[in-house]
Amino acid sequence: MKSRLRPGRVLAWLALAAFILITLFPFWWMVRTALTPAADIYTDNAGLLPRHPTLINFSRILGLVSEERARAAGGSGARIDFAGYLLNSVIYCGVIAVVQTLFCAMAGYAFARLRFPGRDLVFGIVIAALMVPPIFTLLPNFILVKDLGLINTMAGMVAPTVLMTPFAVFFLRQFFLSLPREVEEAAILDGSGPWGIFWRVALPMSRGPLITIGITTTVWAWKDYLWPLLVGRGEDNRLVTVALGVFLQQSPNTQPDWTGLMAASTLSVLPVLVLLILMGKRLVQSLNFTGNK
Amino acid sequence: MQIRGGDGGEMRVKRRRDDRRAAWWFLAPVLLGFAVFYGYPAARGVWYSLTDYSMLNTPSYVGAENYAKLASDGQFWNALLVTAWYVVLNIGSQTLLALGVATLLHRLTRSVVLRATLLLPWLVPNVTVGLLWMWLLDTNLGFVNHLLAVFDAGPVGFFTDQTWAMPSIAAINTWAYTGYTALLLYAGMLQIPQYLYEGAAIDGAGEWRMFRGITLPLLRPVLALVLVVSLIGSFQIFDTVAVTTKGGPVSATRVIYYYIYQQAFTYFHMGYAAAAAICLALILGVLTAVQMRLLRASRSDLA
């Protein structure tokens, strides 16, 4: 029977390998193009390795070379500073992930453990927002942020998501419900109030789920495009995603500046790649966790 | 609240009184965020949809006029149709592929490294994914057209040809989200008891029969849930279109999100855009409800 299975298994592995190849090849091609001099783009665009590898595309989009040199290397002459955009994106994701996770943990704990009138009703209303598609609140939120004078500020960009998302509240409440009560009860007998129990008992016991929701929030924030495009178009607060879109439109000729664009794309992938390498196991396991809910 | 022990009753009363005050502090940031950025804008959105508003004037009430205009707006219906076409292409290919990949993974390996690798495209911003594939699919210099040339085919204008533009965008997003979807399905498959497969193997069942007889029926609840989530996500496609085709050529890829975006921020028809957004919200609401019922109906399969 084993021998009957073996050819099938080999085929199955081959199919899986083919899928992984298709998954990874575009990334290889991205890096390969980023390392190609712009002048070679018409003649050297089919081999697996660039003929004259160079780092000039990276240094010119990071603003490390003079404008003339950048233009000579294929740039449009417009000011481009991807180091700044990367920093903006990191701040944007960091602030949202940390603050949102903390506030949603507090609310999740209150909905799971504290007793107060109207608890289930309030929770139901907050969760109902899960059903509202973002476009529905996007237009009024834009007008609100505009009226508050927060266009082109980091505050305006993080405002709608920094305090809460319904999903994070829901997810963390589910987790706190599953925590054993005994430890908290011991803390109550020691005279701790709800606040003390939350900080000293419940939070330290929930490191795993907090990190999970924090990473998930970071990934989604890293991918954000439409909202930062509307609110953070200005140079000072521009995120990597918005900058990539602007970069594409700044093309000098009809042909986009592909080598520069691929260098910029590589920079936009690098941070999530690091996240995947450091946190891959937890990310993969978090899918088990949320996927079965 | 169950507090055991002699003085439990007294403690319970004390805690209940204390909690009410504490709860407000615990909930304050989230309730503020909910009220200002979910509740208030939702109400405001409904109001805008009943007004003529360009962001420069003060909104003036026009009743159901925006909705009446939408009903006879060919571009709006075209946007819905184009979106539906995208959803069919994207969800169809993505779900089938993901099911295949998940099954292969499940029957072959438990490797975490492999699973993490499959997740990489999902971690990348849609904007980057769009750029990457614009380059790979470029008519003159793109790798894919080089490949086609080897087989004496092409070149194909993947984003410039009206028939190819939408399938290209659907394929790109299938590339980006299949790994993620496969991992969700794989997680569901891990819940299926292993002894079922062992028993079937002893009975001489082949892999295909195991898939049809065990995996598929027992996976149905998870599959339904994954379908709901990806369907709702798929309806809201924007980033890829905004980067690659901007709704063109002609209006072959002007999906509903992009249509609403243009109405609001290119033409400043805020009231009209709000009405269109409400229509989309209703469609998504109905879809969610239908899928939830499907989900409940299929739950009986998991004994």
XYZ file of C-alpha atoms in Angstrom:
596
model
C 0.000 0.000 0.000
C 2.869 2.348 0.772
C 4.241 1.929 -2.734
C 0.822 2.740 -4.189
C 0.746 5.978 -2.236
C 4.240 7.160 -3.017
C 3.829 8.529 -6.582
C 0.726 10.393 -5.391
C 2.625 11.935 -2.519
C 5.421 13.053 -4.819
C 2.872 14.693 -7.093
C 1.216 16.368 -4.128
C 4.542 17.763 -2.915
C 5.285 18.991 -6.444
C 1.952 20.818 -6.583
C 2.627 22.431 -3.217
C 6.147 23.396 -4.312
C 4.741 24.975 -7.482
C 2.329 27.029 -5.409
C 5.100 28.223 -3.111
C 7.221 29.120 -6.133
C 4.383 31.254 -7.535
C 3.957 32.817 -4.090
C 7.612 33.781 -3.765
C 8.721 34.504 -7.321
C 7.173 38.017 -7.556
C 9.204 39.025 -4.505
C 12.366 37.759 -6.123
C 11.531 39.718 -9.283
C 10.880 42.830 -7.213
C 14.310 42.680 -5.542
C 15.986 41.733 -8.809
C 14.516 44.788 -10.558
C 15.414 47.015 -7.615
C 19.054 45.979 -8.083
C 19.031 46.726 -11.824
C 20.309 50.095 -13.127
C 17.437 52.079 -14.675
C 19.400 52.422 -17.920
C 19.381 48.625 -18.336
C 15.622 48.236 -17.990
C 14.998 47.856 -21.739
C 17.841 45.441 -22.373
C 18.134 43.499 -19.115
C 14.644 42.453 -18.057
C 14.434 38.710 -18.592
C 17.293 37.005 -16.716
C 16.995 35.814 -13.141
C 19.888 38.045 -12.011
C 20.722 41.616 -13.007
C 23.809 41.930 -15.192
C 25.122 45.039 -13.436
C 23.787 44.902 -9.888
C 23.597 48.282 -8.151
C 22.238 49.855 -4.975
C 21.695 53.262 -6.589
C 17.906 52.765 -6.748
C 17.762 52.382 -2.986
C 20.043 55.313 -2.239
C 18.154 57.651 -4.581
C 14.700 56.889 -3.142
C 16.076 57.288 0.359
C 17.313 60.750 -0.640
C 20.961 59.803 -0.074
C 22.277 61.121 -3.386
C 22.103 64.571 -4.973
C 19.158 65.483 -7.189
C 21.294 65.428 -10.339
C 22.613 61.955 -9.614
C 19.112 60.711 -8.813
C 17.803 62.120 -12.077
C 20.712 60.572 -13.976
C 19.860 57.219 -12.389
C 16.270 57.351 -13.638
C 14.471 59.511 -11.075
C 11.881 62.152 -11.958
C 13.596 64.905 -9.991
C 10.703 65.143 -7.533
C 11.671 65.042 -3.854
C 11.504 61.493 -2.558
C 12.376 60.486 0.965
C 11.334 56.941 1.717
C 13.247 56.933 4.991
C 10.807 59.589 6.216
C 7.760 57.735 4.872
C 8.924 54.517 6.544
C 9.300 56.346 9.836
C 5.791 57.809 9.450
C 4.375 54.341 8.792
C 6.159 52.870 11.794
C 4.834 55.648 14.057
C 1.324 55.272 12.606
C 1.272 51.484 13.137
C 2.964 51.625 16.528
C 0.616 54.226 17.991
C -2.503 52.492 16.685
C -1.398 48.998 17.756
C -0.330 49.923 21.295
C -3.072 52.402 22.227
C -5.905 50.513 20.567
C -4.886 47.208 22.140
C -4.704 48.742 25.610
C -8.072 50.515 25.407
C -9.799 47.507 23.848
C -8.338 45.254 26.543
C -9.788 47.550 29.209
C -13.207 47.488 27.551
C -13.015 43.748 26.858
C -12.245 43.150 30.516
C -15.136 45.344 31.648
C -17.566 43.530 29.337
C -16.293 40.128 30.485
C -15.869 40.625 34.229
C -17.366 43.796 35.690
C -21.016 44.053 36.623
C -22.936 47.146 35.678
C -26.440 47.857 34.386
C -26.856 47.710 30.612
C -23.623 45.791 30.069
C -24.937 43.380 27.459
C -26.875 46.091 25.666
C -23.818 48.347 25.353
C -21.701 45.413 24.216
C -24.316 44.489 21.604
C -24.340 48.026 20.207
C -20.535 48.151 19.976
C -20.421 44.753 18.253
C -23.141 45.772 15.790
C -20.520 48.132 14.328
C -18.712 45.027 13.007
C -21.454 44.850 10.373
C -20.967 48.428 9.155
C -18.688 48.559 6.098
C -15.898 51.136 6.457
C -17.024 53.149 3.402
C -20.218 54.047 5.264
C -18.389 55.899 8.024
C -15.462 56.974 5.836
C -17.119 59.975 4.181
C -18.604 61.499 7.370
C -15.372 60.780 9.242
C -13.414 62.620 6.586
C -15.714 65.640 6.928
C -15.422 65.450 10.718
C -11.613 65.332 10.625
C -11.619 68.193 8.107
C -13.909 70.284 10.341
C -11.584 69.632 13.275
C -8.680 70.950 11.197
C -6.802 67.650 11.430
C -6.184 67.062 7.703
C -2.493 66.301 7.085
C -1.783 65.590 10.745
C -0.823 62.296 12.358
C -3.644 62.872 14.880
C -6.225 62.971 12.091
C -4.755 59.854 10.486
C -4.887 57.682 13.600
C -8.109 59.195 15.033
C -10.760 56.717 13.794
C -8.864 53.566 14.821
C -6.639 54.541 17.716
C -9.306 54.318 20.422
C -11.050 51.124 19.369
C -12.144 48.684 16.723
C -15.182 46.505 17.397
C -13.237 43.384 16.485
C -10.503 43.965 19.068
C -13.104 44.535 21.794
C -14.923 41.365 20.798
C -11.752 39.281 20.553
C -10.344 40.391 23.913
C -13.690 39.999 25.715
C -13.853 36.409 24.447
C -10.388 35.838 25.847
C -11.089 37.354 29.264
C -14.239 35.220 29.520
C -12.058 32.138 29.122
C -9.601 33.114 31.889
C -10.014 31.091 35.079
C -11.648 33.224 37.761
C -9.823 31.698 40.722
C -6.755 33.946 40.546
C -8.862 37.075 40.289
C -10.973 35.926 43.214
C -7.856 35.522 45.312
C -6.902 39.109 44.438
C -10.378 40.299 45.457
C -9.949 38.643 48.841
C -6.613 40.463 49.156
C -8.559 43.696 48.836
C -7.697 44.684 45.255
C -10.200 46.797 43.321
C -11.150 46.103 39.663
C -8.377 48.382 38.429
C -5.701 46.602 40.471
C -6.937 43.185 39.389
C -6.903 44.233 35.750
C -3.343 45.582 35.833
C -1.700 43.094 38.173
C -3.603 39.880 37.437
C -5.631 39.918 34.200
C -3.184 41.761 31.907
C -0.082 39.726 32.821
C -2.085 36.552 32.208
C -3.093 37.693 28.708
C 0.263 38.418 27.121
C -0.359 35.950 24.294
C -3.699 37.305 23.046
C -2.552 40.898 23.550
C 0.485 40.306 21.351
C -1.673 38.499 18.807
C -4.175 41.341 18.492
C -1.304 43.849 18.534
C 0.447 42.148 15.604
C -2.775 41.770 13.631
C -3.542 45.452 14.157
C -0.009 46.367 13.076
C -0.337 44.372 9.858
C -3.674 45.962 8.961
C -2.364 49.433 9.773
C 0.695 48.790 7.608
C -1.606 47.957 4.694
C -3.911 50.985 5.183
C -4.274 53.058 2.049
C -7.596 54.825 1.449
C -7.881 56.688 4.759
C -4.239 57.872 4.884
C -4.597 58.825 1.206
C -7.495 61.134 2.065
C -6.169 62.528 5.335
C -2.369 62.295 5.046
C -1.482 63.222 1.491
C 0.958 65.956 2.559
C 4.684 65.292 2.396
C 5.284 65.507 6.158
C 2.905 62.748 7.265
C 2.883 60.604 4.158
C 2.830 56.835 4.776
C 4.728 54.327 2.642
C 1.575 53.103 0.869
C 0.472 56.628 -0.041
C 4.016 57.511 -1.102
C 4.130 54.490 -3.434
C 0.966 55.691 -5.164
C 2.331 59.236 -5.486
C 5.671 57.881 -6.744
C 3.908 55.929 -9.506
C 2.201 59.103 -10.713
C 5.421 61.124 -10.771
C 6.834 59.104 -13.657
C 8.873 61.321 -15.954
C 7.866 59.603 -19.195
C 5.044 57.306 -20.150
C 7.104 54.447 -18.733
C 7.048 54.377 -14.908
C 10.359 54.485 -13.040
C 10.253 50.725 -12.460
C 13.639 50.259 -10.814
C 12.922 53.030 -8.305
C 9.388 51.752 -7.732
C 10.630 48.219 -7.072
C 13.269 49.518 -4.662
C 10.502 51.409 -2.824
C 8.279 48.309 -2.896
C 11.114 46.276 -1.398
C 11.353 48.770 1.450
C 7.594 48.473 2.048
C 7.905 44.674 2.304
C 11.015 44.570 4.484
C 9.364 45.491 7.835
C 6.585 42.893 7.488
C 9.160 40.335 6.436
C 11.063 41.008 9.659
C 7.779 40.730 11.570
C 7.087 37.407 9.862
C 10.534 36.050 10.696
C 10.320 37.146 14.347
C 6.652 36.394 14.929
C 5.813 33.874 12.197
C 4.849 31.128 14.583
C 2.538 33.356 16.598
C 0.975 34.817 13.441
C 0.276 31.371 12.044
C -1.200 30.223 15.347
C -3.319 33.353 15.642
C -5.069 32.292 12.438
C -6.071 29.053 14.147
C -7.395 31.115 16.972
C -9.440 33.702 15.114
C -10.354 31.459 12.201
C -12.409 29.117 14.274
C -14.419 31.701 16.108
C -20.308 36.522 39.664
C -19.612 33.509 41.833
C -17.748 34.259 44.965
C -17.685 31.304 47.249
C -17.127 31.423 50.995
C -18.941 32.513 54.121
C -19.164 36.215 53.418
C -19.822 35.792 49.682
C -23.195 37.506 49.734
C -21.850 40.612 51.377
C -18.900 40.821 48.953
C -21.105 40.483 45.941
C -23.171 43.481 46.975
C -20.054 45.513 47.624
C -18.472 44.630 44.291
C -21.558 45.382 42.303
C -21.684 48.915 43.689
C -17.980 49.468 43.013
C -18.014 48.021 39.489
C -20.446 50.541 38.143
C -18.036 53.390 38.802
C -14.974 51.466 37.676
C -16.696 50.230 34.519
C -17.071 53.774 33.236
C -13.328 54.302 33.471
C -12.619 50.985 31.767
C -15.032 51.779 28.952
C -14.494 55.524 28.539
C -11.893 55.470 25.699
C -13.698 52.794 23.700
C -17.106 54.397 24.134
C -15.678 57.769 23.129
C -14.102 56.234 20.017
C -17.308 54.396 19.198
C -19.532 57.443 19.622
C -17.315 59.865 17.687
C -16.043 57.634 14.867
C -18.786 55.016 14.449
C -22.121 56.152 15.898
C -22.020 59.843 15.014
C -20.689 59.353 11.434
C -23.244 56.592 10.794
C -26.072 58.967 11.694
C -24.419 61.767 9.748
C -23.987 59.487 6.720
C -27.713 58.776 6.631
C -28.411 62.509 6.860
C -25.936 63.401 4.082
C -27.559 60.832 1.802
C -30.761 62.893 2.013
C -29.042 66.165 1.134
C -27.328 68.011 -1.660
C -23.844 68.545 -0.283
C -20.533 69.386 -1.945
C -18.379 69.921 1.202
C -18.345 73.661 0.407
C -22.033 74.481 0.856
C -24.178 73.636 3.875
C -26.130 70.424 3.210
C -29.660 71.138 1.975
C -32.375 68.534 2.413
C -33.563 66.971 -0.852
C -35.466 63.938 0.420
C -34.978 60.708 -1.517
C -33.709 62.494 -4.621
C -30.200 60.973 -4.421
C -31.667 57.477 -4.252
C -33.984 58.154 -7.182
C -31.002 59.393 -9.211
C -28.977 56.315 -8.251
C -31.738 54.006 -9.448
C -31.505 55.500 -12.957
C -27.727 56.016 -12.941
C -26.225 53.632 -15.494
C -22.714 54.145 -14.088
C -23.839 53.098 -10.626
C -25.381 49.882 -11.923
C -22.341 49.259 -14.079
C -20.141 49.677 -10.986
C -22.228 47.089 -9.128
C -22.067 44.716 -12.082
C -18.311 45.141 -12.455
C -17.879 44.521 -8.731
C -20.004 41.368 -8.918
C -17.872 40.136 -11.830
C -14.745 40.765 -9.784
C -16.184 38.979 -6.736
C -17.118 35.921 -8.806
C -13.650 35.727 -10.384
C -11.744 36.446 -7.195
C -13.732 34.417 -4.658
C -14.176 31.531 -7.072
C -10.503 31.109 -7.901
C -9.261 32.003 -4.440
C -11.532 29.614 -2.540
C -10.896 26.671 -4.857
C -7.132 27.208 -4.835
C -7.062 27.726 -1.082
C -9.050 24.545 -0.539
C -6.548 22.676 -2.680
C -3.510 24.137 -0.927
C -5.025 23.564 2.523
C -5.779 19.936 1.683
C -2.242 19.365 0.410
C -0.785 20.974 3.533
C -3.089 19.001 5.812
C -2.299 15.632 4.258
C 1.456 16.278 3.845
C 2.950 18.358 6.622
C 2.585 20.358 9.836
C 5.521 22.669 9.090
C 5.177 26.135 10.622
C 7.870 27.590 8.353
C 5.938 26.517 5.274
C 2.729 28.024 6.598
C 4.468 31.281 7.488
C 5.873 31.433 3.936
C 2.377 31.129 2.489
C 1.321 34.088 4.600
C 3.859 36.527 3.141
C 1.702 37.993 0.308
C -1.085 38.705 2.796
C 1.262 40.795 4.935
C 2.222 43.054 2.052
C 0.183 46.236 1.428
C -2.284 45.945 -1.481
C -0.576 48.965 -3.006
C 2.727 47.073 -3.150
C 0.987 43.992 -4.525
C -0.570 46.160 -7.230
C 2.771 47.734 -8.180
C 4.561 44.402 -8.179
C 2.097 42.876 -10.597
C 1.838 45.987 -12.754
C 5.536 45.483 -13.368
C 5.325 41.703 -13.845
C 2.359 42.127 -16.219
C 3.699 45.173 -18.077
C 2.830 44.948 -21.764
C 6.322 45.594 -23.125
C 8.845 44.790 -20.412
C 6.923 42.575 -17.988
C 8.170 39.126 -17.066
C 4.876 37.404 -17.826
C 4.837 38.722 -21.388
C 8.440 37.545 -21.818
C 7.234 34.142 -20.695
C 4.317 34.258 -23.143
C 6.711 35.201 -25.945
C 8.593 31.956 -25.315
C 5.375 30.153 -26.226
C 4.815 32.455 -29.196
C 1.887 34.134 -27.468
C 1.124 37.698 -26.470
C 2.000 40.352 -25.706
C -1.158 40.864 -23.674
C -2.069 44.306 -22.305
C -3.219 42.900 -18.990
C -4.323 46.252 -17.571
C -5.000 48.140 -20.790
C -7.270 45.613 -22.517
C -10.929 45.899 -21.546
C -11.539 42.167 -21.347
C -8.312 41.397 -19.484
C -8.232 44.226 -16.939
C -10.727 42.796 -14.447
C -9.502 39.177 -14.600
C -5.954 40.528 -14.078
C -6.968 42.418 -10.937
C -8.926 39.425 -9.651
C -5.919 37.162 -10.260
C -3.581 39.542 -8.440
C -5.747 39.549 -5.346
C -6.160 35.802 -5.572
C -2.361 35.601 -5.469
C -2.300 37.899 -2.434
C -5.029 36.208 -0.372
C -4.985 32.501 -1.275
C -2.273 31.640 1.261
C -4.136 33.403 4.061
C -7.433 31.740 3.132
C -5.710 28.363 2.866
C -4.342 28.732 6.401
C -7.823 29.497 7.756
C -9.192 26.379 6.055
C -6.185 24.365 7.203
C -6.902 25.422 10.797
C -10.424 24.084 10.306
C -9.088 20.800 8.932
C -6.909 20.328 12.005
C -10.134 20.070 14.020
C -11.207 16.980 12.110
C -10.313 13.889 14.188
C -7.316 12.084 12.704
C -8.775 8.619 13.385
C -11.397 9.184 10.670
C -8.625 9.272 8.083
C -6.828 6.296 9.615
C -10.056 4.291 9.595
C -10.769 5.215 5.996
C -7.225 4.262 4.967
C -7.653 0.817 6.568
C -10.868 0.443 4.583
C -8.804 1.151 1.467
C -10.203 4.582 0.659
C -8.067 6.771 -1.633
C -7.172 10.393 -0.996
C -9.940 11.691 -3.249
C -12.595 9.651 -1.441
C -11.292 10.855 1.924
C -11.513 14.440 0.692
C -15.084 13.993 -0.560
C -16.243 11.836 2.326
C -14.474 13.317 5.348
C -12.700 16.640 4.758
C -15.316 18.476 2.731
C -18.451 17.675 4.775
C -16.759 18.247 8.127
C -15.130 21.457 6.942
C -18.404 23.002 5.757
C -19.011 25.294 8.762
C -15.475 26.699 8.588
C -15.704 26.956 4.805
C -18.963 28.903 5.068
C -17.468 31.291 7.603
C -14.333 31.837 5.512
C -16.578 32.488 2.495
C -18.558 35.174 4.360
C -15.430 36.969 5.458
C -13.685 36.868 2.079
C -16.873 37.746 0.187
C -17.438 40.854 2.272
C -13.772 41.804 1.911
C -13.864 41.177 -1.826
C -16.851 43.508 -2.328
C -14.780 46.297 -0.847
C -11.926 46.120 -3.326
C -10.359 49.551 -3.778
C -6.577 49.740 -3.303
C -5.593 47.495 -6.211
C -7.900 49.314 -8.628
C -6.783 52.730 -7.390
C -3.137 51.825 -8.051
C -3.319 49.813 -11.273
C -6.191 50.913 -13.539
C -8.004 53.784 -11.801
C -11.277 52.249 -12.956
C -10.273 51.993 -16.627
C -9.967 51.117 -19.427
C -13.260 52.975 -20.074
C -15.100 51.772 -16.960
C -14.178 48.092 -17.084
C -12.748 48.102 -13.546
C -14.656 50.970 -11.941
C -15.811 48.976 -8.922
C -18.393 50.322 -6.483
C -15.864 51.501 -3.891
C -13.957 53.388 -6.554
C -17.194 54.849 -7.918
C -18.150 56.141 -4.461
C -14.625 57.504 -3.975
C -14.796 59.379 -7.283
C -18.240 60.795 -6.589
C -17.097 62.052 -3.201
C -13.550 63.242 -3.769
C -13.291 63.934 -7.496
C -16.738 65.458 -8.148
C -17.564 66.433 -4.532
C -21.043 64.894 -4.738
C -20.976 64.067 -1.033
C -24.724 63.505 -0.623
C -24.867 61.297 -3.690
C -21.794 59.316 -2.589
C -23.308 58.821 0.873
C -26.491 57.410 -0.712
C -24.403 54.994 -2.806
C -22.439 53.980 0.312
C -25.700 53.183 2.106
C -26.812 50.997 -0.813
C -23.514 49.119 -0.615
C -23.903 48.749 3.157
C -27.373 47.268 2.632
C -26.091 44.783 0.055
C -23.301 43.710 2.390
C -25.793 43.441 5.252
C -28.060 41.130 3.250
C -25.057 39.046 2.162
C -23.933 38.702 5.763
C -27.398 37.660 6.904
C -27.778 35.076 4.120
C -24.355 33.623 4.775
C -24.958 33.508 8.516
C -28.098 31.457 7.897
C -26.159 29.138 5.624
C -23.611 28.817 8.367
C -26.202 27.912 10.977
C -27.826 25.413 8.615
C -24.532 23.645 8.020
C -23.475 23.516 11.632
C -25.364 20.243 12.186
C -22.693 18.456 10.144
C -20.152 18.706 12.937
C -21.474 16.087 15.303
